[in-house]
CSV table of C-alpha atoms and ligand atoms in Angstrom, one decimal:
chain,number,residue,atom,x,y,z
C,1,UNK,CA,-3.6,14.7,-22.6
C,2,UNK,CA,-3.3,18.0,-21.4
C,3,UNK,CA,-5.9,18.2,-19.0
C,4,UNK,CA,-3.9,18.0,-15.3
C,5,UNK,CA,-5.8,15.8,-13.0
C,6,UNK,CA,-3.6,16.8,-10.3
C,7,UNK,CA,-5.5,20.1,-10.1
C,8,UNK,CA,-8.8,19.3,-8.6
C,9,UNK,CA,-7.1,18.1,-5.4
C,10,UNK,CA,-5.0,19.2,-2.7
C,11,UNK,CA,-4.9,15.5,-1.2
C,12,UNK,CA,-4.1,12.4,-3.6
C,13,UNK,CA,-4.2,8.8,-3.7
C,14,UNK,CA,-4.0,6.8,-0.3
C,15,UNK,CA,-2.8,10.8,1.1
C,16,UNK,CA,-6.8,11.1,1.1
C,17,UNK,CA,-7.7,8.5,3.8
C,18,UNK,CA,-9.3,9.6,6.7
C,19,UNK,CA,-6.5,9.9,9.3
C,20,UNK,CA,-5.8,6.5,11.2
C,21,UNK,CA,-6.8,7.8,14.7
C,22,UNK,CA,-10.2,9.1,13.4
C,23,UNK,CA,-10.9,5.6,11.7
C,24,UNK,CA,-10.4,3.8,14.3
C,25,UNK,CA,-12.5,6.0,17.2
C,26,UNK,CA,-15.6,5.9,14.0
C,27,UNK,CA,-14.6,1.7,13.9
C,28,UNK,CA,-15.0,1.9,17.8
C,29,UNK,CA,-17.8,-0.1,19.5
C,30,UNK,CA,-19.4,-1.0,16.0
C,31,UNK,CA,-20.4,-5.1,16.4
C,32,UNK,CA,-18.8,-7.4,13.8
C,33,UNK,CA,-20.9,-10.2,12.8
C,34,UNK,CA,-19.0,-13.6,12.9
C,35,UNK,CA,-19.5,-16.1,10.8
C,36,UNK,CA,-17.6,-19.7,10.6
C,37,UNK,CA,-16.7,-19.3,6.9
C,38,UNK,CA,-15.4,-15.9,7.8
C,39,UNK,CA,-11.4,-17.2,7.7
C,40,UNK,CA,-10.2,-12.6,8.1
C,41,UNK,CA,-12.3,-9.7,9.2
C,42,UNK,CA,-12.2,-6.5,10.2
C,43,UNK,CA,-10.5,-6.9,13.6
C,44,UNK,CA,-6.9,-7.5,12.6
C,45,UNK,CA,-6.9,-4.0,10.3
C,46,UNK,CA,-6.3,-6.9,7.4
C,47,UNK,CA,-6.2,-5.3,3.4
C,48,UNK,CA,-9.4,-6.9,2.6
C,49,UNK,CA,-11.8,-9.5,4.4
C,50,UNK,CA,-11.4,-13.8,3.4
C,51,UNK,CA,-14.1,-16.0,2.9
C,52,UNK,CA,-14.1,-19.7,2.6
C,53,UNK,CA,-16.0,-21.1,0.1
C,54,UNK,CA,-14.7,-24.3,0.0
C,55,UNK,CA,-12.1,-26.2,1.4
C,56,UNK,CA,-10.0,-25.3,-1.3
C,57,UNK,CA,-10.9,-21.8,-2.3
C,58,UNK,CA,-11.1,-18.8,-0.3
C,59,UNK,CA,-12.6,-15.5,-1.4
C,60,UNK,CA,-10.4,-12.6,-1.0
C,61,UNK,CA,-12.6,-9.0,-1.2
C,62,UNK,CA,-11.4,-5.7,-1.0
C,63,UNK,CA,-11.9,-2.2,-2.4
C,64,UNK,CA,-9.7,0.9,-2.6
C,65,UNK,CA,-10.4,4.2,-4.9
C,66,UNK,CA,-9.2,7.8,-4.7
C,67,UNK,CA,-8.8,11.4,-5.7
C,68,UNK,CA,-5.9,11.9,-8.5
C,69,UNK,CA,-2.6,11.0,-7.4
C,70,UNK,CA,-0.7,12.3,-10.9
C,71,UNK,CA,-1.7,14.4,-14.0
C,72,UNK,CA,-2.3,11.9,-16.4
C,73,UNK,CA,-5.7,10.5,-16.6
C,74,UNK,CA,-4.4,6.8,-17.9
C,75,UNK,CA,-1.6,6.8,-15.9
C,76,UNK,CA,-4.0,8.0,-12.7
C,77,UNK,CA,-6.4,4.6,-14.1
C,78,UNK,CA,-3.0,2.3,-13.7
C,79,UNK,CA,-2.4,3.4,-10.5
C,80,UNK,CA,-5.9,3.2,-8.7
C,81,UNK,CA,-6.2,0.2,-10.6
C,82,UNK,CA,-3.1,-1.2,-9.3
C,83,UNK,CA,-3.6,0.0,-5.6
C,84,UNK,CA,-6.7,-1.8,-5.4
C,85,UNK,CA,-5.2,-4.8,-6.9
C,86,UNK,CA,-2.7,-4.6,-4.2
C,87,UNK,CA,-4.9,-6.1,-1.5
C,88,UNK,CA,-5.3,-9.4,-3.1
C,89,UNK,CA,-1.8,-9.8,-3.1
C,90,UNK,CA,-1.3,-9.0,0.1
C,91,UNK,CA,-3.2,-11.7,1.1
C,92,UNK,CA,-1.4,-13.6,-1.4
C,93,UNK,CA,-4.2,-14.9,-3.8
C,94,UNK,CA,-4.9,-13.5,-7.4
C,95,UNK,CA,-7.4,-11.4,-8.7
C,96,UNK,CA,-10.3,-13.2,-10.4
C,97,UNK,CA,-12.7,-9.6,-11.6
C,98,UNK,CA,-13.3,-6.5,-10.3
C,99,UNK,CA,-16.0,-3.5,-10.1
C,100,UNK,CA,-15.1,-0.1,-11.5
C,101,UNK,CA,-16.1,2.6,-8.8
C,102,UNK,CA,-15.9,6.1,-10.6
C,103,UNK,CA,-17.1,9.7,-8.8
C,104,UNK,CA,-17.0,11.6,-11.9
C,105,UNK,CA,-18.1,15.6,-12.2
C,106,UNK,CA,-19.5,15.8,-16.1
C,107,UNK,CA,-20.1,19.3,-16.2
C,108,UNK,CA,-16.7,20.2,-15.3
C,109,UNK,CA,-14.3,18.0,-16.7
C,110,UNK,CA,-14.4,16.1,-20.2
C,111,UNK,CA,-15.4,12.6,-20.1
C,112,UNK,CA,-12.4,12.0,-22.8
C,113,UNK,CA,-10.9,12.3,-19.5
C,114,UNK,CA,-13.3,9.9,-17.9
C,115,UNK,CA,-12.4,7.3,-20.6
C,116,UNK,CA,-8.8,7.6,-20.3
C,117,UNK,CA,-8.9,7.1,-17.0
C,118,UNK,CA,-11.4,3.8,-17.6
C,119,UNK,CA,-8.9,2.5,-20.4
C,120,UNK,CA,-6.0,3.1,-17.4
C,121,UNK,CA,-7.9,0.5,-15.2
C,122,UNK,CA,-8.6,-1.9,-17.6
C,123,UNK,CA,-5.5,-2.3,-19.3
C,124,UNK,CA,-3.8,-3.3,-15.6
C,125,UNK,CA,-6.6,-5.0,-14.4
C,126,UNK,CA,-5.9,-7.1,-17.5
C,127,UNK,CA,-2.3,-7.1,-16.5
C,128,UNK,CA,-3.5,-8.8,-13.5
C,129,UNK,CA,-5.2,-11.8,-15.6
C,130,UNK,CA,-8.3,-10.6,-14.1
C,131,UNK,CA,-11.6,-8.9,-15.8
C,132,UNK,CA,-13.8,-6.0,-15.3
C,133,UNK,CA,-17.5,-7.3,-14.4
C,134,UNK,CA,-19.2,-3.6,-14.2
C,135,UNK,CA,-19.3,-1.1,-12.3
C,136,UNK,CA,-20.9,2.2,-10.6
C,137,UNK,CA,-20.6,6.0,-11.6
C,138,UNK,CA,-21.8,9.2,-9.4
C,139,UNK,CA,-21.2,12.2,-10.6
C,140,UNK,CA,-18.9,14.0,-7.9
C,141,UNK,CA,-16.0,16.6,-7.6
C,142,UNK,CA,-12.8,16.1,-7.3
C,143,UNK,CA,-12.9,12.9,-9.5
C,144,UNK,CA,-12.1,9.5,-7.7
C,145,UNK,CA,-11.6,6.0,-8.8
C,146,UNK,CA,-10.9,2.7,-7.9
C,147,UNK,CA,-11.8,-1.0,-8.2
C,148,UNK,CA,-13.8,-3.7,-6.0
C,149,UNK,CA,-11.6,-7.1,-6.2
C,150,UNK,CA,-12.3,-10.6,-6.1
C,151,UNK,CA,-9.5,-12.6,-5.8
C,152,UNK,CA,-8.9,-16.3,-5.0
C,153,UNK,CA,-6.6,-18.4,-2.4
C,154,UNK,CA,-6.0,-21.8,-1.4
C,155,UNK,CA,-6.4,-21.1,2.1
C,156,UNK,CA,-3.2,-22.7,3.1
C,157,UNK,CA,-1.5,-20.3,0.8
C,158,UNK,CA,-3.5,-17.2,2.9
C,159,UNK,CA,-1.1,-14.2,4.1
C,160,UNK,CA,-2.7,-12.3,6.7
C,161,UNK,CA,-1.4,-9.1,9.1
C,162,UNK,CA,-1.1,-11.4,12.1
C,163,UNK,CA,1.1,-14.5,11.4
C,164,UNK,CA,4.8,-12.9,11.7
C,165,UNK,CA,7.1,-14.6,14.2
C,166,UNK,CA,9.6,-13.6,15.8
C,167,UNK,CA,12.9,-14.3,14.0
C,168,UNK,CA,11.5,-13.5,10.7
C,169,UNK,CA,13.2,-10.6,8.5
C,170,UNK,CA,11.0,-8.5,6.9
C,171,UNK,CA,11.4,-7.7,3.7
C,172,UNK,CA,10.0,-4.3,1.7
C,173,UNK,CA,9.1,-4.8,-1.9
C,174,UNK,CA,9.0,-1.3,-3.6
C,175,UNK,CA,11.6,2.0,-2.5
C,176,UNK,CA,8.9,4.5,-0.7
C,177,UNK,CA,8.8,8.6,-1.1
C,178,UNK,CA,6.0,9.0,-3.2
C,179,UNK,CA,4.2,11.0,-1.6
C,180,UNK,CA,7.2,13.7,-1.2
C,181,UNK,CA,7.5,13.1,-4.6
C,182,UNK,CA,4.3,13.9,-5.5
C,183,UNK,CA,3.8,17.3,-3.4
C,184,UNK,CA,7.2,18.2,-5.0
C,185,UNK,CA,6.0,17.7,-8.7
C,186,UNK,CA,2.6,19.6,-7.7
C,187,UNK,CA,5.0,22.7,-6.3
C,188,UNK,CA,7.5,21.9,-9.4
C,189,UNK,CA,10.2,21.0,-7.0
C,190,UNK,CA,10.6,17.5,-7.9
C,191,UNK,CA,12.8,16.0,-10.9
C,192,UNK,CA,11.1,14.7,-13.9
C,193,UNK,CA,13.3,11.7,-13.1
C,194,UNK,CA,12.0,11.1,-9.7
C,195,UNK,CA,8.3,11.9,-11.0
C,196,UNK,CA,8.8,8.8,-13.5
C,197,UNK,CA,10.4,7.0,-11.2
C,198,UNK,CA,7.4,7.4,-8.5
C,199,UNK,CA,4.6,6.8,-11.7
C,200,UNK,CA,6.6,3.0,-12.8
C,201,UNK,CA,6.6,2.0,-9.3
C,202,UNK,CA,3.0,3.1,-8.2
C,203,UNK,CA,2.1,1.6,-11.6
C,204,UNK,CA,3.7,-1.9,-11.2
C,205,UNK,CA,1.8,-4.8,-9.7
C,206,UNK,CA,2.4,-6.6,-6.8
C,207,UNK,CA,2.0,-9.7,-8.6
C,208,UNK,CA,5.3,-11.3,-8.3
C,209,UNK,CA,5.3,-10.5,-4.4
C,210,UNK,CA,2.8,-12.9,-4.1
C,211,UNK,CA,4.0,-15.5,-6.1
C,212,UNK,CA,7.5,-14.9,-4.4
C,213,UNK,CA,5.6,-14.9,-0.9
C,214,UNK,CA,4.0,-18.5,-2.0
C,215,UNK,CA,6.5,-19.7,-3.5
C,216,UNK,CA,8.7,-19.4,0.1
C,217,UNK,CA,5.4,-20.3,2.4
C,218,UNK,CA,5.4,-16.7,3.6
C,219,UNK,CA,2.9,-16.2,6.2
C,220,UNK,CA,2.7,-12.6,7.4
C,221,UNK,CA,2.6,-9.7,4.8
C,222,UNK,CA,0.6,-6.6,4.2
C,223,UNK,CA,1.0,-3.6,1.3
C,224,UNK,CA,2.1,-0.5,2.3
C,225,UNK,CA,-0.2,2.9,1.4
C,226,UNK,CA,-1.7,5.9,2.8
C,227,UNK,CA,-0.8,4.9,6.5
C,228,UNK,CA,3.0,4.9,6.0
C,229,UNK,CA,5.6,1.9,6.1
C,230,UNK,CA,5.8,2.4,9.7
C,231,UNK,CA,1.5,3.0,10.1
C,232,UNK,CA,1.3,-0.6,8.2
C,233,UNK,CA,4.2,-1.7,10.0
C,234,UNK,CA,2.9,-1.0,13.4
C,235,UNK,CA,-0.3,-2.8,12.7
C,236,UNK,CA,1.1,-6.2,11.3
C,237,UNK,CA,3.6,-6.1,14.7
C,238,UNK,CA,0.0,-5.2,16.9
C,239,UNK,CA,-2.2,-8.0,14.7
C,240,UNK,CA,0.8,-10.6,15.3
C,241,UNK,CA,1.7,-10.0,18.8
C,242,UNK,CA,5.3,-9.4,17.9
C,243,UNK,CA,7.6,-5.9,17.8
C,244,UNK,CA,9.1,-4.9,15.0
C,245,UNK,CA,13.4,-4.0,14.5
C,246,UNK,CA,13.2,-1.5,11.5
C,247,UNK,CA,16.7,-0.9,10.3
C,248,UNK,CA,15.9,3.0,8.8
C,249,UNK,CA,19.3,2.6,6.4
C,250,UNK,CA,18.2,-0.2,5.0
C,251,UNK,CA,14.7,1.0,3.9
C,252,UNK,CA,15.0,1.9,-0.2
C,253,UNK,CA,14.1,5.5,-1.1
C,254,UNK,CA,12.7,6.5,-4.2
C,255,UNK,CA,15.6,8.8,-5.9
C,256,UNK,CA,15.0,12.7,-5.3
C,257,UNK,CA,12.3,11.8,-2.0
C,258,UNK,CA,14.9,12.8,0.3
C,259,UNK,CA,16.1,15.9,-1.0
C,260,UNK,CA,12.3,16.9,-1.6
C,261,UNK,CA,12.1,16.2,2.2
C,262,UNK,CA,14.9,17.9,3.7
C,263,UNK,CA,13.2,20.9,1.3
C,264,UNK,CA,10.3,20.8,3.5
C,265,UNK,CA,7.8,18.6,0.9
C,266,UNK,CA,6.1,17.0,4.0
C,267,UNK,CA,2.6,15.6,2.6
C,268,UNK,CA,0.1,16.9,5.7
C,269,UNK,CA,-0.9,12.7,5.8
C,270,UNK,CA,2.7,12.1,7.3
C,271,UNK,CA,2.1,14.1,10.1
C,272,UNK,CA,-0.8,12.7,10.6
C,273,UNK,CA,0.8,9.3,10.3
C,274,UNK,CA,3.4,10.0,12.7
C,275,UNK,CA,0.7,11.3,15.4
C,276,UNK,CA,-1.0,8.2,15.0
C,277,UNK,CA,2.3,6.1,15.2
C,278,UNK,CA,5.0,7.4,17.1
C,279,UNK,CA,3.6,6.7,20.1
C,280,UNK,CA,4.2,3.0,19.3
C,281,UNK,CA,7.6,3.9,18.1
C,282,UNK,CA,11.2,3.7,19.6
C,283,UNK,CA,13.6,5.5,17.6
C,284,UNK,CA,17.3,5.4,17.9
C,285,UNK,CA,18.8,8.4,19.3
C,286,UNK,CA,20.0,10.6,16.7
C,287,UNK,CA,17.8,9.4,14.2
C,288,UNK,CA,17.8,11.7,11.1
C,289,UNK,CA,14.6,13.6,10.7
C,290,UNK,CA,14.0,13.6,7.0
C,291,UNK,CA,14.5,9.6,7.5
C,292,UNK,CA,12.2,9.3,9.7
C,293,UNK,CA,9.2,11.7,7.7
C,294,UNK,CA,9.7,9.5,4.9
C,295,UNK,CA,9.0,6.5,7.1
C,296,UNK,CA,6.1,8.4,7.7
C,297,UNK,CA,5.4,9.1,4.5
C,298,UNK,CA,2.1,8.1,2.8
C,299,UNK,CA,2.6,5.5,0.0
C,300,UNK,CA,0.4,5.3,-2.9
C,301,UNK,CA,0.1,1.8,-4.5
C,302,UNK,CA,3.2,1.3,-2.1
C,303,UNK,CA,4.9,-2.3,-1.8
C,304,UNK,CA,4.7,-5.6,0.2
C,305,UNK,CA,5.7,-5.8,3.0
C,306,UNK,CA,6.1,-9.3,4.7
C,307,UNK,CA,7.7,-11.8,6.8
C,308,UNK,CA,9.8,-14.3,6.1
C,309,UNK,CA,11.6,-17.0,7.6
C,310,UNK,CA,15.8,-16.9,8.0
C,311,UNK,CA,16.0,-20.1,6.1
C,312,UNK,CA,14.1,-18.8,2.9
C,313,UNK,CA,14.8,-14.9,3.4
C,314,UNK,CA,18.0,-14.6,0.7
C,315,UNK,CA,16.0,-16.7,-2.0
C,316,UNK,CA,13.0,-14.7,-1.8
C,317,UNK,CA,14.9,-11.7,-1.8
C,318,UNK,CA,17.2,-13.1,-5.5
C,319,UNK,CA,13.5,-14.1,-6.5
C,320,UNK,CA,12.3,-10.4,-6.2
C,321,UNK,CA,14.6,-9.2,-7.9
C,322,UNK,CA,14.9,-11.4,-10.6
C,323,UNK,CA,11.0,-10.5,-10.9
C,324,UNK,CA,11.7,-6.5,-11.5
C,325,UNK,CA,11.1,-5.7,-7.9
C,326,UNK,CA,14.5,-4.4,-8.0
C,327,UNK,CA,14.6,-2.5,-5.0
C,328,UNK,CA,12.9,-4.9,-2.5
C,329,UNK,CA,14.9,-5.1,0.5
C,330,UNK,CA,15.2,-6.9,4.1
C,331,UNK,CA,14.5,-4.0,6.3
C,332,UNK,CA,14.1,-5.8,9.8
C,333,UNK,CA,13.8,-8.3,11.6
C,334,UNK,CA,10.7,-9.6,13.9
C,335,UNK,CA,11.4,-10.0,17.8
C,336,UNK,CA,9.0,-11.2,20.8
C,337,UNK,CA,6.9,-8.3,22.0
C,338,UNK,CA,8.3,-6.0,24.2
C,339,UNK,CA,7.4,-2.3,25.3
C,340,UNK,CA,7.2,-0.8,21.6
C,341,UNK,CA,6.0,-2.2,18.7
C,342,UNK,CA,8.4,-1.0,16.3
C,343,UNK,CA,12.1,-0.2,17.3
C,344,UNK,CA,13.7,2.1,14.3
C,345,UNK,CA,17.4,1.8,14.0
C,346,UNK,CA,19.1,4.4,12.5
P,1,LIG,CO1,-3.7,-2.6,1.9
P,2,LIG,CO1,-6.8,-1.1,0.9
């Protein structure tokens, strides 16, 4: 397809969030009606709101869309459609169906674009073993799209941002970068190789995360996207009452996000990131800069990020990687809560 959908924006993917200070002064004051089935709201910053139906079943509800995050129109439809898939996971249910949400401009762009993008979403969201149940189109430039999701959770089985204890190790699913890498491909900086590289892992599901996170009666976990590793971080440490050790080494980097870094690709959402974080942050003396803007960086259909116990850690770890999550990694540990919330180890 030669149409380059990364040409209608100068902000892509989860880099398109309103900035996390802003949110939360808009959030600010708003009531939040509580209801008994209401198992996770709004208040703990959560990827998506849980509702009990029964005493076995718990609805899991979320939605996520965006402007283009890469120049193909399927591979931008895989992407959104796996970000938004994300949040179920997270929480560790599964998907059950989803709405397409589509801001399309039809005078300006072809809708054989529109369709390939559609055909993007669909194929992953059957992927997921769930099904597309409709859906809602405005026209509206730069193009955006995204999914609603349903999924499904026993609610013993529920992850949520606010259950990690201290003594846990933390463990990162997918390498991060790609928003570095994605400014550098826009410039023509980047490598093809680390372009690919970024598309497969925004691409892949965070399917076996969940199972793994099951599977090892994981508690604590949330995905990583437009806010950062340490943004997300920094809210599962807040949500739990716990700080976070982040050993920076240990984090895994998509290839080529460094040396597009240390060339000065900063996406402007890191900065915004790390005025909204760093605050909250103590960083090692000495800390390497380019380290620390990709732990700033935005993430785009980013990994899991959760807590596990010491006992179960190395298993769930083998597990991950057994289940092509080949770079997920224990980057921390969880302490009691002291003057910081995260502590960054160079
Ligand atoms: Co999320
Ligand atoms: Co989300």
């Amino acid at each position: 397809m030669s149409f380059d959908l990364l040409k209608t924006v100068e902000y892509g993917g989860c880099s398109a969030k309103l900035p996390p200070d802003q949110l939360t002064d808009a959030l600010a004051g708003l009531t939040h009606t509580k209801h008994e089935r209401l198992l996770v709201d709004i208040n703990t910053h959560d990827d998506a709101g849980v509702w009990k139906l029964t005493d076995d079943i718990a609805l899991i509800q979320t939605t996520d869309f965006f402007p283009p995050i890469c120049s193909d129109p399927y591979e931008f439809g895989q992407i959104a459609a796996a970000n938004s898939l994300s949040d179920v996971y997270a929480m560790g249910g599964k998907p059950i169906n989803a709405l397409n949400i589509v801001m399309f401009p039809q005078n300006r762009i072809g809708l054989d674009v529109l369709k390939e993008i559609l055909r993007g979403g669909i194929d992953k969201v059957n992927e997921s073993g769930a099904v597309i149940v409709g859906g809602h189109t405005i026209d509206d430039y730069p193009p955006k799209y995204g999914l609603a999701v349903t999924g499904i959770v026993h609610p013993d089985d529920l992850t949520t941002n606010a259950a990690a204890r201290a003594g846990d190790f933390l463990i990162l699913t997918k390498a991060i970068g790609t928003g570095a890498i994605v400014a550098g491909h826009r410039i023509e900086e980047g490598t093809e190789n680390g372009y690919r590289q970024a598309l497969e892992s925004m691409k892949q599901l965070n399917s076996a995360g969940a199972e793994v996170m099951k599977k090892h009666k994981v508690r604590s976990a949330t995905d990583i996207t437009g806010f950062s590793l340490l943004g997300h971080a920094m809210k599962m440490a807040k949500a739990s009452n716990v700080s976070f050790r982040i050993f920076a080494k240990d984090v895994p980097l998509l290839d080529d996000a460094y040396r597009l870094v240390e060339m000065g690709c900063i996406p402007g959402a890191s900065f915004r990131n790390q005025r909204f974080a760093e605050e909250h942050c103590n960083f090692e003396n000495g800390m390497d800069y380019n380290l620390k803007m990709l732990l700033f960086d935005p993430q785009t259909s980013g990994g899991l990020l959760f807590a596990v116990s010491e006992e179960n850690v190395e298993s769930a770890l083998r597990d991950l990687h057994e289940h092509d999550n080949l770079q997920a990694a224990i980057i921390g540990r969880v302490e009691k809560k002291k003057s910081h919330m995260l502590y960054i180890c160079k």
